[in-house]
Every structure is written in structure tokens, then in C-alpha cells.
PDB file of N, CA, C and O in Angstrom:
ATOM      1  N   UNK G   1       0.825  16.262  -4.556  1.00 93.00           N
ATOM      2  CA  UNK G   1       1.840  16.568  -3.583  1.00 93.00           C
ATOM      3  C   UNK G   1       1.543  15.891  -2.237  1.00 93.00           C
ATOM      4  O   UNK G   1       2.414  15.307  -1.635  1.00 93.00           O
ATOM      5  N   UNK G   2       0.286  15.970  -1.793  1.00 95.00           N
ATOM      6  CA  UNK G   2      -0.109  15.338  -0.544  1.00 95.00           C
ATOM      7  C   UNK G   2       0.182  13.835  -0.593  1.00 95.00           C
ATOM      8  O   UNK G   2       0.823  13.290   0.308  1.00 95.00           O
ATOM      9  N   UNK G   3      -0.282  13.189  -1.645  1.00 96.00           N
ATOM     10  CA  UNK G   3      -0.092  11.740  -1.756  1.00 96.00           C
ATOM     11  C   UNK G   3       1.396  11.387  -1.799  1.00 96.00           C
ATOM     12  O   UNK G   3       1.826  10.419  -1.170  1.00 96.00           O
ATOM     13  N   UNK G   4       2.185  12.158  -2.509  1.00 97.00           N
ATOM     14  CA  UNK G   4       3.628  11.910  -2.588  1.00 97.00           C
ATOM     15  C   UNK G   4       4.262  11.997  -1.196  1.00 97.00           C
ATOM     16  O   UNK G   4       5.065  11.147  -0.819  1.00 97.00           O
ATOM     17  N   UNK G   5       3.871  13.005  -0.426  1.00 97.00           N
ATOM     18  CA  UNK G   5       4.416  13.166   0.924  1.00 97.00           C
ATOM     19  C   UNK G   5       4.031  11.995   1.824  1.00 97.00           C
ATOM     20  O   UNK G   5       4.855  11.502   2.599  1.00 97.00           O
ATOM     21  N   UNK G   6       2.800  11.547   1.721  1.00 98.00           N
ATOM     22  CA  UNK G   6       2.349  10.410   2.519  1.00 98.00           C
ATOM     23  C   UNK G   6       3.108   9.151   2.105  1.00 98.00           C
ATOM     24  O   UNK G   6       3.598   8.397   2.958  1.00 98.00           O
ATOM     25  N   UNK G   7       3.233   8.932   0.810  1.00 98.00           N
ATOM     26  CA  UNK G   7       3.973   7.760   0.319  1.00 98.00           C
ATOM     27  C   UNK G   7       5.419   7.770   0.814  1.00 98.00           C
ATOM     28  O   UNK G   7       5.947   6.730   1.201  1.00 98.00           O
ATOM     29  N   UNK G   8       6.073   8.924   0.774  1.00 98.00           N
ATOM     30  CA  UNK G   8       7.461   9.016   1.235  1.00 98.00           C
ATOM     31  C   UNK G   8       7.578   8.589   2.695  1.00 98.00           C
ATOM     32  O   UNK G   8       8.511   7.879   3.070  1.00 98.00           O
ATOM     33  N   UNK G   9       6.643   9.011   3.513  1.00 97.00           N
ATOM     34  CA  UNK G   9       6.687   8.666   4.933  1.00 97.00           C
ATOM     35  C   UNK G   9       6.371   7.190   5.161  1.00 97.00           C
ATOM     36  O   UNK G   9       6.994   6.529   5.981  1.00 97.00           O
ATOM     37  N   UNK G  10       5.408   6.663   4.423  1.00 97.00           N
ATOM     38  CA  UNK G  10       5.085   5.240   4.527  1.00 97.00           C
ATOM     39  C   UNK G  10       6.302   4.409   4.135  1.00 97.00           C
ATOM     40  O   UNK G  10       6.678   3.469   4.840  1.00 97.00           O
ATOM     41  N   UNK G  11       6.915   4.760   3.019  1.00 97.00           N
ATOM     42  CA  UNK G  11       8.095   4.029   2.555  1.00 97.00           C
ATOM     43  C   UNK G  11       9.229   4.107   3.568  1.00 97.00           C
ATOM     44  O   UNK G  11       9.932   3.117   3.793  1.00 97.00           O
ATOM     45  N   UNK G  12       9.420   5.271   4.180  1.00 97.00           N
ATOM     46  CA  UNK G  12      10.483   5.429   5.176  1.00 97.00           C
ATOM     47  C   UNK G  12      10.252   4.499   6.364  1.00 97.00           C
ATOM     48  O   UNK G  12      11.191   3.889   6.879  1.00 97.00           O
ATOM     49  N   UNK G  13       9.011   4.362   6.791  1.00 96.00           N
ATOM     50  CA  UNK G  13       8.696   3.480   7.922  1.00 96.00           C
ATOM     51  C   UNK G  13       8.826   2.017   7.506  1.00 96.00           C
ATOM     52  O   UNK G  13       9.445   1.215   8.209  1.00 96.00           O
ATOM     53  N   UNK G  14       8.247   1.658   6.374  1.00 96.00           N
ATOM     54  CA  UNK G  14       8.278   0.262   5.944  1.00 96.00           C
ATOM     55  C   UNK G  14       9.697  -0.229   5.660  1.00 96.00           C
ATOM     56  O   UNK G  14      10.001  -1.404   5.870  1.00 96.00           O
ATOM     57  N   UNK G  15      10.574   0.663   5.211  1.00 95.00           N
ATOM     58  CA  UNK G  15      11.958   0.279   4.919  1.00 95.00           C
ATOM     59  C   UNK G  15      12.831   0.265   6.170  1.00 95.00           C
ATOM     60  O   UNK G  15      13.968  -0.196   6.127  1.00 95.00           O
ATOM     61  N   UNK G  16      12.310   0.793   7.268  1.00 94.00           N
ATOM     62  CA  UNK G  16      13.085   0.858   8.500  1.00 94.00           C
ATOM     63  C   UNK G  16      13.960   2.092   8.594  1.00 94.00           C
ATOM     64  O   UNK G  16      14.699   2.263   9.557  1.00 94.00           O
ATOM     65  N   UNK G  17      13.876   2.956   7.603  1.00 96.00           N
ATOM     66  CA  UNK G  17      14.665   4.186   7.608  1.00 96.00           C
ATOM     67  C   UNK G  17      14.268   5.097   8.770  1.00 96.00           C
ATOM     68  O   UNK G  17      15.101   5.777   9.354  1.00 96.00           O
ATOM     69  N   UNK G  18      12.968   5.122   9.089  1.00 96.00           N
ATOM     70  CA  UNK G  18      12.457   5.941  10.182  1.00 96.00           C
ATOM     71  C   UNK G  18      11.430   5.153  10.977  1.00 96.00           C
ATOM     72  O   UNK G  18      10.779   4.252  10.450  1.00 96.00           O
ATOM     73  N   UNK G  19      11.289   5.524  12.231  1.00 95.00           N
ATOM     74  CA  UNK G  19      10.209   4.986  13.046  1.00 95.00           C
ATOM     75  C   UNK G  19       9.024   5.935  12.918  1.00 95.00           C
ATOM     76  O   UNK G  19       9.211   7.114  12.561  1.00 95.00           O
ATOM     77  N   UNK G  20       7.822   5.489  13.213  1.00 94.00           N
ATOM     78  CA  UNK G  20       6.677   6.401  13.145  1.00 94.00           C
ATOM     79  C   UNK G  20       6.885   7.664  13.992  1.00 94.00           C
ATOM     80  O   UNK G  20       6.471   8.755  13.591  1.00 94.00           O
ATOM     81  N   UNK G  21       7.562   7.528  15.121  1.00 94.00           N
ATOM     82  CA  UNK G  21       7.788   8.666  16.010  1.00 94.00           C
ATOM     83  C   UNK G  21       8.705   9.725  15.385  1.00 94.00           C
ATOM     84  O   UNK G  21       8.693  10.879  15.805  1.00 94.00           O
ATOM     85  N   UNK G  22       9.480   9.350  14.402  1.00 95.00           N
ATOM     86  CA  UNK G  22      10.412  10.269  13.752  1.00 95.00           C
ATOM     87  C   UNK G  22       9.801  11.030  12.579  1.00 95.00           C
ATOM     88  O   UNK G  22      10.456  11.891  11.994  1.00 95.00           O
ATOM     89  N   UNK G  23       8.571  10.717  12.234  1.00 95.00           N
ATOM     90  CA  UNK G  23       7.947  11.361  11.081  1.00 95.00           C
ATOM     91  C   UNK G  23       7.637  12.819  11.374  1.00 95.00           C
ATOM     92  O   UNK G  23       7.203  13.170  12.467  1.00 95.00           O
ATOM     93  N   UNK G  24       7.872  13.651  10.371  1.00 94.00           N
ATOM     94  CA  UNK G  24       7.576  15.071  10.475  1.00 94.00           C
ATOM     95  C   UNK G  24       6.645  15.448   9.336  1.00 94.00           C
ATOM     96  O   UNK G  24       6.350  14.634   8.470  1.00 94.00           O
ATOM     97  N   UNK G  25       6.217  16.694   9.340  1.00 93.00           N
ATOM     98  CA  UNK G  25       5.384  17.190   8.256  1.00 93.00           C
ATOM     99  C   UNK G  25       4.086  17.767   8.769  1.00 93.00           C
ATOM    100  O   UNK G  25       3.830  17.832   9.976  1.00 93.00           O
ATOM    101  N   UNK G  26       3.279  18.178   7.830  1.00 96.00           N
ATOM    102  CA  UNK G  26       1.980  18.766   8.153  1.00 96.00           C
ATOM    103  C   UNK G  26       1.114  17.750   8.893  1.00 96.00           C
ATOM    104  O   UNK G  26       1.242  16.537   8.694  1.00 96.00           O
ATOM    105  N   UNK G  27       0.252  18.252   9.722  1.00 96.00           N
ATOM    106  CA  UNK G  27      -0.634  17.371  10.497  1.00 96.00           C
ATOM    107  C   UNK G  27      -1.448  16.474   9.585  1.00 96.00           C
ATOM    108  O   UNK G  27      -1.617  15.287   9.864  1.00 96.00           O
ATOM    109  N   UNK G  28      -1.934  17.008   8.477  1.00 96.00           N
ATOM    110  CA  UNK G  28      -2.751  16.185   7.580  1.00 96.00           C
ATOM    111  C   UNK G  28      -1.926  15.037   6.998  1.00 96.00           C
ATOM    112  O   UNK G  28      -2.431  13.913   6.875  1.00 96.00           O
ATOM    113  N   UNK G  29      -0.668  15.292   6.668  1.00 97.00           N
ATOM    114  CA  UNK G  29       0.197  14.247   6.117  1.00 97.00           C
ATOM    115  C   UNK G  29       0.485  13.198   7.198  1.00 97.00           C
ATOM    116  O   UNK G  29       0.427  11.991   6.939  1.00 97.00           O
ATOM    117  N   UNK G  30       0.763  13.638   8.417  1.00 97.00           N
ATOM    118  CA  UNK G  30       1.028  12.689   9.499  1.00 97.00           C
ATOM    119  C   UNK G  30      -0.224  11.884   9.839  1.00 97.00           C
ATOM    120  O   UNK G  30      -0.143  10.683  10.079  1.00 97.00           O
ATOM    121  N   UNK G  31      -1.385  12.536   9.833  1.00 97.00           N
ATOM    122  CA  UNK G  31      -2.635  11.812  10.085  1.00 97.00           C
ATOM    123  C   UNK G  31      -2.844  10.735   9.021  1.00 97.00           C
ATOM    124  O   UNK G  31      -3.143   9.580   9.341  1.00 97.00           O
ATOM    125  N   UNK G  32      -2.713  11.116   7.768  1.00 98.00           N
ATOM    126  CA  UNK G  32      -2.918  10.161   6.681  1.00 98.00           C
ATOM    127  C   UNK G  32      -1.923   9.015   6.771  1.00 98.00           C
ATOM    128  O   UNK G  32      -2.291   7.847   6.614  1.00 98.00           O
ATOM    129  N   UNK G  33      -0.664   9.325   7.065  1.00 98.00           N
ATOM    130  CA  UNK G  33       0.353   8.286   7.182  1.00 98.00           C
ATOM    131  C   UNK G  33       0.005   7.317   8.296  1.00 98.00           C
ATOM    132  O   UNK G  33       0.055   6.095   8.116  1.00 98.00           O
ATOM    133  N   UNK G  34      -0.362   7.847   9.454  1.00 97.00           N
ATOM    134  CA  UNK G  34      -0.742   6.994  10.580  1.00 97.00           C
ATOM    135  C   UNK G  34      -1.959   6.152  10.280  1.00 97.00           C
ATOM    136  O   UNK G  34      -2.018   4.976  10.654  1.00 97.00           O
ATOM    137  N   UNK G  35      -2.926   6.727   9.601  1.00 98.00           N
ATOM    138  CA  UNK G  35      -4.128   5.965   9.257  1.00 98.00           C
ATOM    139  C   UNK G  35      -3.803   4.835   8.294  1.00 98.00           C
ATOM    140  O   UNK G  35      -4.345   3.734   8.421  1.00 98.00           O
ATOM    141  N   UNK G  36      -2.922   5.081   7.359  1.00 97.00           N
ATOM    142  CA  UNK G  36      -2.516   4.013   6.437  1.00 97.00           C
ATOM    143  C   UNK G  36      -1.736   2.945   7.201  1.00 97.00           C
ATOM    144  O   UNK G  36      -1.975   1.745   7.018  1.00 97.00           O
ATOM    145  N   UNK G  37      -0.823   3.366   8.072  1.00 97.00           N
ATOM    146  CA  UNK G  37      -0.023   2.405   8.840  1.00 97.00           C
ATOM    147  C   UNK G  37      -0.867   1.624   9.857  1.00 97.00           C
ATOM    148  O   UNK G  37      -0.471   0.562  10.294  1.00 97.00           O
ATOM    149  N   UNK G  38      -2.000   2.182  10.220  1.00 95.00           N
ATOM    150  CA  UNK G  38      -2.880   1.496  11.163  1.00 95.00           C
ATOM    151  C   UNK G  38      -2.687   1.908  12.609  1.00 95.00           C
ATOM    152  O   UNK G  38      -3.281   1.313  13.508  1.00 95.00           O
ATOM    153  N   UNK G  39      -1.869   2.936  12.843  1.00 93.00           N
ATOM    154  CA  UNK G  39      -1.660   3.434  14.198  1.00 93.00           C
ATOM    155  C   UNK G  39      -1.184   4.873  14.137  1.00 93.00           C
ATOM    156  O   UNK G  39      -0.277   5.207  13.370  1.00 93.00           O
ATOM    157  N   UNK G  40      -1.780   5.703  14.965  1.00 96.00           N
ATOM    158  CA  UNK G  40      -1.375   7.103  15.056  1.00 96.00           C
ATOM    159  C   UNK G  40      -0.397   7.325  16.203  1.00 96.00           C
ATOM    160  O   UNK G  40       0.130   8.429  16.360  1.00 96.00           O
ATOM    161  N   UNK G  41      -0.137   6.287  16.977  1.00 93.00           N
ATOM    162  CA  UNK G  41       0.723   6.407  18.155  1.00 93.00           C
ATOM    163  C   UNK G  41       2.105   6.928  17.768  1.00 93.00           C
ATOM    164  O   UNK G  41       2.770   6.389  16.889  1.00 93.00           O
ATOM    165  N   UNK G  42       2.514   7.994  18.414  1.00 93.00           N
ATOM    166  CA  UNK G  42       3.811   8.594  18.154  1.00 93.00           C
ATOM    167  C   UNK G  42       3.837   9.515  16.949  1.00 93.00           C
ATOM    168  O   UNK G  42       4.799  10.236  16.741  1.00 93.00           O
ATOM    169  N   UNK G  43       2.786   9.497  16.150  1.00 95.00           N
ATOM    170  CA  UNK G  43       2.732  10.317  14.939  1.00 95.00           C
ATOM    171  C   UNK G  43       1.962  11.605  15.204  1.00 95.00           C
ATOM    172  O   UNK G  43       2.350  12.677  14.772  1.00 95.00           O
ATOM    173  N   UNK G  44       0.858  11.481  15.905  1.00 94.00           N
ATOM    174  CA  UNK G  44       0.026  12.639  16.246  1.00 94.00           C
ATOM    175  C   UNK G  44      -0.728  12.322  17.539  1.00 94.00           C
ATOM    176  O   UNK G  44      -0.918  11.153  17.871  1.00 94.00           O
ATOM    177  N   UNK G  45      -1.137  13.361  18.223  1.00 94.00           N
ATOM    178  CA  UNK G  45      -1.911  13.165  19.449  1.00 94.00           C
ATOM    179  C   UNK G  45      -3.409  13.067  19.164  1.00 94.00           C
ATOM    180  O   UNK G  45      -4.189  12.813  20.073  1.00 94.00           O
ATOM    181  N   UNK G  46      -3.789  13.240  17.909  1.00 96.00           N
ATOM    182  CA  UNK G  46      -5.199  13.139  17.545  1.00 96.00           C
ATOM    183  C   UNK G  46      -5.688  11.699  17.662  1.00 96.00           C
ATOM    184  O   UNK G  46      -4.930  10.758  17.405  1.00 96.00           O
ATOM    185  N   UNK G  47      -6.949  11.555  18.011  1.00 96.00           N
ATOM    186  CA  UNK G  47      -7.558  10.226  18.012  1.00 96.00           C
ATOM    187  C   UNK G  47      -7.809   9.816  16.563  1.00 96.00           C
ATOM    188  O   UNK G  47      -7.727  10.647  15.641  1.00 96.00           O
ATOM    189  N   UNK G  48      -8.120   8.550  16.363  1.00 96.00           N
ATOM    190  CA  UNK G  48      -8.389   8.087  15.000  1.00 96.00           C
ATOM    191  C   UNK G  48      -9.557   8.846  14.385  1.00 96.00           C
ATOM    192  O   UNK G  48      -9.483   9.271  13.224  1.00 96.00           O
ATOM    193  N   UNK G  49     -10.632   9.026  15.147  1.00 97.00           N
ATOM    194  CA  UNK G  49     -11.788   9.766  14.615  1.00 97.00           C
ATOM    195  C   UNK G  49     -11.414  11.191  14.253  1.00 97.00           C
ATOM    196  O   UNK G  49     -11.816  11.694  13.198  1.00 97.00           O
ATOM    197  N   UNK G  50     -10.652  11.843  15.124  1.00 97.00           N
ATOM    198  CA  UNK G  50     -10.235  13.213  14.848  1.00 97.00           C
ATOM    199  C   UNK G  50      -9.312  13.279  13.635  1.00 97.00           C
ATOM    200  O   UNK G  50      -9.358  14.229  12.853  1.00 97.00           O
ATOM    201  N   UNK G  51      -8.457  12.270  13.472  1.00 97.00           N
ATOM    202  CA  UNK G  51      -7.555  12.236  12.317  1.00 97.00           C
ATOM    203  C   UNK G  51      -8.357  12.135  11.022  1.00 97.00           C
ATOM    204  O   UNK G  51      -8.063  12.836  10.050  1.00 97.00           O
ATOM    205  N   UNK G  52      -9.370  11.268  11.003  1.00 97.00           N
ATOM    206  CA  UNK G  52     -10.213  11.168   9.808  1.00 97.00           C
ATOM    207  C   UNK G  52     -10.916  12.495   9.560  1.00 97.00           C
ATOM    208  O   UNK G  52     -10.995  12.966   8.422  1.00 97.00           O
ATOM    209  N   UNK G  53     -11.435  13.122  10.622  1.00 96.00           N
ATOM    210  CA  UNK G  53     -12.139  14.399  10.473  1.00 96.00           C
ATOM    211  C   UNK G  53     -11.210  15.514  10.007  1.00 96.00           C
ATOM    212  O   UNK G  53     -11.649  16.465   9.368  1.00 96.00           O
ATOM    213  N   UNK G  54      -9.932  15.410  10.330  1.00 95.00           N
ATOM    214  CA  UNK G  54      -8.950  16.436   9.959  1.00 95.00           C
ATOM    215  C   UNK G  54      -8.704  16.465   8.454  1.00 95.00           C
ATOM    216  O   UNK G  54      -8.371  17.509   7.898  1.00 95.00           O
ATOM    217  N   UNK G  55      -8.882  15.337   7.798  1.00 97.00           N
ATOM    218  CA  UNK G  55      -8.608  15.226   6.362  1.00 97.00           C
ATOM    219  C   UNK G  55      -9.787  15.714   5.532  1.00 97.00           C
ATOM    220  O   UNK G  55     -10.945  15.478   5.876  1.00 97.00           O
ATOM    221  N   UNK G  56      -9.480  16.361   4.416  1.00 95.00           N
ATOM    222  CA  UNK G  56     -10.564  16.744   3.519  1.00 95.00           C
ATOM    223  C   UNK G  56     -11.014  15.501   2.751  1.00 95.00           C
ATOM    224  O   UNK G  56     -10.296  14.495   2.704  1.00 95.00           O
ATOM    225  N   UNK G  57     -12.215  15.525   2.168  1.00 95.00           N
ATOM    226  CA  UNK G  57     -12.767  14.325   1.522  1.00 95.00           C
ATOM    227  C   UNK G  57     -11.855  13.688   0.474  1.00 95.00           C
ATOM    228  O   UNK G  57     -11.775  12.466   0.385  1.00 95.00           O
ATOM    229  N   UNK G  58     -11.162  14.483  -0.317  1.00 95.00           N
ATOM    230  CA  UNK G  58     -10.279  13.911  -1.339  1.00 95.00           C
ATOM    231  C   UNK G  58      -9.137  13.137  -0.692  1.00 95.00           C
ATOM    232  O   UNK G  58      -8.740  12.076  -1.182  1.00 95.00           O
ATOM    233  N   UNK G  59      -8.627  13.638   0.419  1.00 97.00           N
ATOM    234  CA  UNK G  59      -7.527  12.953   1.090  1.00 97.00           C
ATOM    235  C   UNK G  59      -7.997  11.716   1.842  1.00 97.00           C
ATOM    236  O   UNK G  59      -7.248  10.746   1.963  1.00 97.00           O
ATOM    237  N   UNK G  60      -9.231  11.720   2.300  1.00 97.00           N
ATOM    238  CA  UNK G  60      -9.803  10.505   2.900  1.00 97.00           C
ATOM    239  C   UNK G  60      -9.818   9.403   1.847  1.00 97.00           C
ATOM    240  O   UNK G  60      -9.411   8.265   2.113  1.00 97.00           O
ATOM    241  N   UNK G  61     -10.235   9.744   0.655  1.00 96.00           N
ATOM    242  CA  UNK G  61     -10.253   8.775  -0.438  1.00 96.00           C
ATOM    243  C   UNK G  61      -8.851   8.268  -0.739  1.00 96.00           C
ATOM    244  O   UNK G  61      -8.650   7.060  -0.949  1.00 96.00           O
ATOM    245  N   UNK G  62      -7.862   9.161  -0.737  1.00 97.00           N
ATOM    246  CA  UNK G  62      -6.469   8.747  -0.977  1.00 97.00           C
ATOM    247  C   UNK G  62      -5.988   7.782   0.095  1.00 97.00           C
ATOM    248  O   UNK G  62      -5.269   6.826  -0.193  1.00 97.00           O
ATOM    249  N   UNK G  63      -6.366   8.033   1.340  1.00 97.00           N
ATOM    250  CA  UNK G  63      -5.954   7.142   2.439  1.00 97.00           C
ATOM    251  C   UNK G  63      -6.505   5.741   2.206  1.00 97.00           C
ATOM    252  O   UNK G  63      -5.776   4.751   2.345  1.00 97.00           O
ATOM    253  N   UNK G  64      -7.764   5.638   1.828  1.00 97.00           N
ATOM    254  CA  UNK G  64      -8.342   4.313   1.569  1.00 97.00           C
ATOM    255  C   UNK G  64      -7.624   3.620   0.411  1.00 97.00           C
ATOM    256  O   UNK G  64      -7.354   2.421   0.474  1.00 97.00           O
ATOM    257  N   UNK G  65      -7.296   4.377  -0.620  1.00 97.00           N
ATOM    258  CA  UNK G  65      -6.569   3.816  -1.762  1.00 97.00           C
ATOM    259  C   UNK G  65      -5.185   3.328  -1.338  1.00 97.00           C
ATOM    260  O   UNK G  65      -4.762   2.225  -1.704  1.00 97.00           O
ATOM    261  N   UNK G  66      -4.486   4.138  -0.549  1.00 98.00           N
ATOM    262  CA  UNK G  66      -3.149   3.756  -0.090  1.00 98.00           C
ATOM    263  C   UNK G  66      -3.199   2.563   0.856  1.00 98.00           C
ATOM    264  O   UNK G  66      -2.321   1.693   0.802  1.00 98.00           O
ATOM    265  N   UNK G  67      -4.200   2.509   1.730  1.00 97.00           N
ATOM    266  CA  UNK G  67      -4.343   1.359   2.630  1.00 97.00           C
ATOM    267  C   UNK G  67      -4.467   0.071   1.831  1.00 97.00           C
ATOM    268  O   UNK G  67      -3.865  -0.944   2.169  1.00 97.00           O
ATOM    269  N   UNK G  68      -5.224   0.115   0.760  1.00 97.00           N
ATOM    270  CA  UNK G  68      -5.395  -1.060  -0.093  1.00 97.00           C
ATOM    271  C   UNK G  68      -4.102  -1.374  -0.837  1.00 97.00           C
ATOM    272  O   UNK G  68      -3.669  -2.523  -0.902  1.00 97.00           O
ATOM    273  N   UNK G  69      -3.477  -0.350  -1.377  1.00 97.00           N
ATOM    274  CA  UNK G  69      -2.251  -0.546  -2.149  1.00 97.00           C
ATOM    275  C   UNK G  69      -1.128  -1.126  -1.288  1.00 97.00           C
ATOM    276  O   UNK G  69      -0.369  -1.973  -1.744  1.00 97.00           O
ATOM    277  N   UNK G  70      -1.018  -0.678  -0.067  1.00 97.00           N
ATOM    278  CA  UNK G  70       0.068  -1.116   0.819  1.00 97.00           C
ATOM    279  C   UNK G  70      -0.325  -2.293   1.728  1.00 97.00           C
ATOM    280  O   UNK G  70       0.461  -2.698   2.560  1.00 97.00           O
ATOM    281  N   UNK G  71      -1.501  -2.825   1.551  1.00 96.00           N
ATOM    282  CA  UNK G  71      -2.027  -3.854   2.449  1.00 96.00           C
ATOM    283  C   UNK G  71      -1.039  -4.989   2.716  1.00 96.00           C
ATOM    284  O   UNK G  71      -0.754  -5.323   3.871  1.00 96.00           O
ATOM    285  N   UNK G  72      -0.493  -5.591   1.681  1.00 96.00           N
ATOM    286  CA  UNK G  72       0.408  -6.731   1.867  1.00 96.00           C
ATOM    287  C   UNK G  72       1.692  -6.328   2.581  1.00 96.00           C
ATOM    288  O   UNK G  72       2.157  -7.024   3.481  1.00 96.00           O
ATOM    289  N   UNK G  73       2.264  -5.209   2.177  1.00 96.00           N
ATOM    290  CA  UNK G  73       3.499  -4.753   2.825  1.00 96.00           C
ATOM    291  C   UNK G  73       3.254  -4.364   4.278  1.00 96.00           C
ATOM    292  O   UNK G  73       4.108  -4.580   5.133  1.00 96.00           O
ATOM    293  N   UNK G  74       2.090  -3.796   4.549  1.00 95.00           N
ATOM    294  CA  UNK G  74       1.759  -3.414   5.930  1.00 95.00           C
ATOM    295  C   UNK G  74       1.590  -4.658   6.809  1.00 95.00           C
ATOM    296  O   UNK G  74       2.030  -4.687   7.960  1.00 95.00           O
ATOM    297  N   UNK G  75       0.979  -5.689   6.266  1.00 94.00           N
ATOM    298  CA  UNK G  75       0.823  -6.939   6.996  1.00 94.00           C
ATOM    299  C   UNK G  75       2.190  -7.526   7.346  1.00 94.00           C
ATOM    300  O   UNK G  75       2.439  -7.943   8.471  1.00 94.00           O
ATOM    301  N   UNK G  76       3.090  -7.512   6.371  1.00 93.00           N
ATOM    302  CA  UNK G  76       4.443  -8.016   6.594  1.00 93.00           C
ATOM    303  C   UNK G  76       5.179  -7.153   7.629  1.00 93.00           C
ATOM    304  O   UNK G  76       5.838  -7.674   8.531  1.00 93.00           O
ATOM    305  N   UNK G  77       5.047  -5.833   7.522  1.00 91.00           N
ATOM    306  CA  UNK G  77       5.705  -4.915   8.454  1.00 91.00           C
ATOM    307  C   UNK G  77       5.195  -5.140   9.884  1.00 91.00           C
ATOM    308  O   UNK G  77       5.980  -5.227  10.813  1.00 91.00           O
ATOM    309  N   UNK G  78       3.877  -5.269  10.028  1.00 89.00           N
ATOM    310  CA  UNK G  78       3.301  -5.478  11.371  1.00 89.00           C
ATOM    311  C   UNK G  78       3.782  -6.793  11.978  1.00 89.00           C
ATOM    312  O   UNK G  78       3.967  -6.899  13.187  1.00 89.00           O
ATOM    313  N   UNK G  79       3.996  -7.798  11.154  1.00 91.00           N
ATOM    314  CA  UNK G  79       4.430  -9.104  11.674  1.00 91.00           C
ATOM    315  C   UNK G  79       5.856  -9.039  12.223  1.00 91.00           C
ATOM    316  O   UNK G  79       6.240  -9.878  13.017  1.00 91.00           O
ATOM    317  N   UNK G  80       6.623  -8.055  11.776  1.00 85.00           N
ATOM    318  CA  UNK G  80       7.998  -7.899  12.263  1.00 85.00           C
ATOM    319  C   UNK G  80       8.084  -7.061  13.531  1.00 85.00           C
ATOM    320  O   UNK G  80       9.133  -6.986  14.154  1.00 85.00           O
ATOM    321  N   UNK G  81       7.005  -6.413  13.903  1.00 77.00           N
ATOM    322  CA  UNK G  81       7.021  -5.547  15.100  1.00 77.00           C
ATOM    323  C   UNK G  81       7.039  -6.349  16.380  1.00 77.00           C
ATOM    324  O   UNK G  81       6.599  -7.398  16.508  1.00 77.00           O
TER     325      UNK G  81
END
């Protein structure tokens, strides 16, 4: 469920459906989404270190997996910013 929620938010941002500032949900989901996107700005007021600390170990692992999985699309998305 956690991973599905994070994926939905990542997809919404990458497709242009939502901006990072428009994302809602649990703090852990927003932290994970921001960490995958490479910026927490507008998503949460937590620092990057605090965002990593907020996640439980299994979700930290999911974030690393998602960062790798979305790497190419994230690079393309960042180039359009």
C-alpha cells in the first residue's frame, strides 16, 4: 500500500497532473515521494536527513528501489523544469 501511494504521487508529478506542492497524504508517503523526486521543497518541511529518519527501514529500501526504477524518467522530468 505504501509503495502504491508513493508511485501514484510520483506518476502524478511526472505526468504534470500535479505539482509537488499539490501532493497530499501521510508524512511518510510525502517524504518518500520527495526523496525519490530528489527534492522535498513544497512537499514537507522536514529536512532530507529528517525525512530519511522518518521512514522505517523497509520503506527506506523501497525509496532506493524507486529512485533506481524512475531514474531515467526523473532525469527527463528535471530537464524540463
